[in-house]
Amino acid sequence: MSASQLNAVLGTESPKSRLIAFLLCSFVGLIGVHRFYLGRIGSGITMIFTFGGLGIWLLIDWIIILCGDFKDNDGKIVSNWNI
């Protein structure tokens, strides 16, 4: 059983799309749109005012999304690549 299947069975997988989060982070990540998409409003607002932590925070989010460890507002892992 893969990690994604295990997360789905345990209920720890977010219904949000990892592909959409990755694309939003790639193209408009400096203003935290990917965080708003995942329900993390407070950190999204902070990213707006800091321009993604001057790009450092953006790069870290981008890597974490690619690795499959990024979580939504409910603490569920965003691991599904489907839209």
Tab-separated table of C-alpha atoms in Angstrom:
chain	number	residue	atom	x	y	z
A	1	MET	CA	0.000	0.000	0.000
A	2	SER	CA	1.423	3.387	-0.993
A	3	ALA	CA	1.685	6.359	1.333
A	4	SER	CA	-1.094	8.159	-0.538
A	5	GLN	CA	-3.422	5.166	-0.209
A	6	LEU	CA	-2.589	4.842	3.478
A	7	ASN	CA	-3.335	8.548	4.064
A	8	ALA	CA	-6.672	8.179	2.256
A	9	VAL	CA	-7.634	5.160	4.373
A	10	LEU	CA	-6.618	6.835	7.638
A	11	GLY	CA	-8.394	10.073	6.742
A	12	THR	CA	-5.193	12.116	6.927
A	13	GLU	CA	-5.213	13.089	3.243
A	14	SER	CA	-6.474	16.527	2.298
A	15	PRO	CA	-9.186	16.813	-0.364
A	16	LYS	CA	-7.187	19.683	-1.887
A	17	SER	CA	-5.051	19.116	-4.990
A	18	ARG	CA	-1.280	19.036	-4.618
A	19	LEU	CA	-0.930	19.969	-8.304
A	20	ILE	CA	-2.984	23.135	-7.870
A	21	ALA	CA	-1.069	24.046	-4.699
A	22	PHE	CA	2.227	23.503	-6.544
A	23	LEU	CA	1.171	25.610	-9.547
A	24	LEU	CA	-0.140	28.419	-7.344
A	25	CYS	CA	3.083	28.366	-5.327
A	26	SER	CA	5.152	28.423	-8.530
A	27	PHE	CA	3.378	31.333	-10.213
A	28	VAL	CA	1.884	33.513	-7.466
A	29	GLY	CA	3.610	32.152	-4.379
A	30	LEU	CA	5.211	35.471	-3.453
A	31	ILE	CA	1.802	36.662	-2.301
A	32	GLY	CA	0.862	33.340	-0.662
A	33	VAL	CA	-2.041	32.335	-2.893
A	34	HIS	CA	-1.258	28.639	-2.365
A	35	ARG	CA	-1.705	29.124	1.383
A	36	PHE	CA	-5.098	30.802	0.885
A	37	TYR	CA	-6.098	27.845	-1.340
A	38	LEU	CA	-5.218	25.418	1.467
A	39	GLY	CA	-7.088	27.444	4.107
A	40	ARG	CA	-3.994	28.826	5.846
A	41	ILE	CA	-5.243	32.416	5.781
A	42	GLY	CA	-3.027	33.884	8.524
A	43	SER	CA	0.239	32.730	6.985
A	44	GLY	CA	-1.062	33.739	3.549
A	45	ILE	CA	-1.569	37.307	4.753
A	46	THR	CA	1.898	37.280	6.293
A	47	MET	CA	3.342	36.129	2.957
A	48	ILE	CA	1.657	39.078	1.222
A	49	PHE	CA	3.357	41.596	3.502
A	50	THR	CA	6.778	39.890	3.399
A	51	PHE	CA	6.694	38.912	-0.306
A	52	GLY	CA	7.029	35.259	0.581
A	53	GLY	CA	9.681	35.947	3.186
A	54	LEU	CA	11.685	37.662	0.431
A	55	GLY	CA	11.418	34.438	-1.561
A	56	ILE	CA	12.937	32.158	1.070
A	57	TRP	CA	9.613	31.105	2.574
A	58	LEU	CA	8.278	30.601	-0.954
A	59	LEU	CA	11.186	28.305	-1.860
A	60	ILE	CA	10.719	26.252	1.310
A	61	ASP	CA	6.972	25.859	0.630
A	62	TRP	CA	7.710	24.856	-2.975
A	63	ILE	CA	10.112	22.116	-1.839
A	64	ILE	CA	7.752	20.854	0.881
A	65	ILE	CA	4.861	20.650	-1.611
A	66	LEU	CA	7.058	18.690	-4.035
A	67	CYS	CA	8.151	16.307	-1.264
A	68	GLY	CA	4.515	15.731	-0.279
A	69	ASP	CA	4.728	16.948	3.321
A	70	PHE	CA	2.684	20.171	3.029
A	71	LYS	CA	-0.440	20.289	5.183
A	72	ASP	CA	-3.710	22.166	4.852
A	73	ASN	CA	-5.496	24.134	7.575
A	74	ASP	CA	-6.899	20.945	9.126
A	75	GLY	CA	-3.454	19.359	9.417
A	76	LYS	CA	-4.126	16.903	6.612
A	77	ILE	CA	-1.336	16.138	4.153
A	78	VAL	CA	-1.841	17.491	0.630
A	79	SER	CA	-0.698	14.435	-1.324
A	80	ASN	CA	-3.198	13.981	-4.156
A	81	TRP	CA	-1.802	15.135	-7.537
A	82	ASN	CA	-5.242	14.948	-9.212
A	83	ILE	CA	-7.291	18.043	-9.823
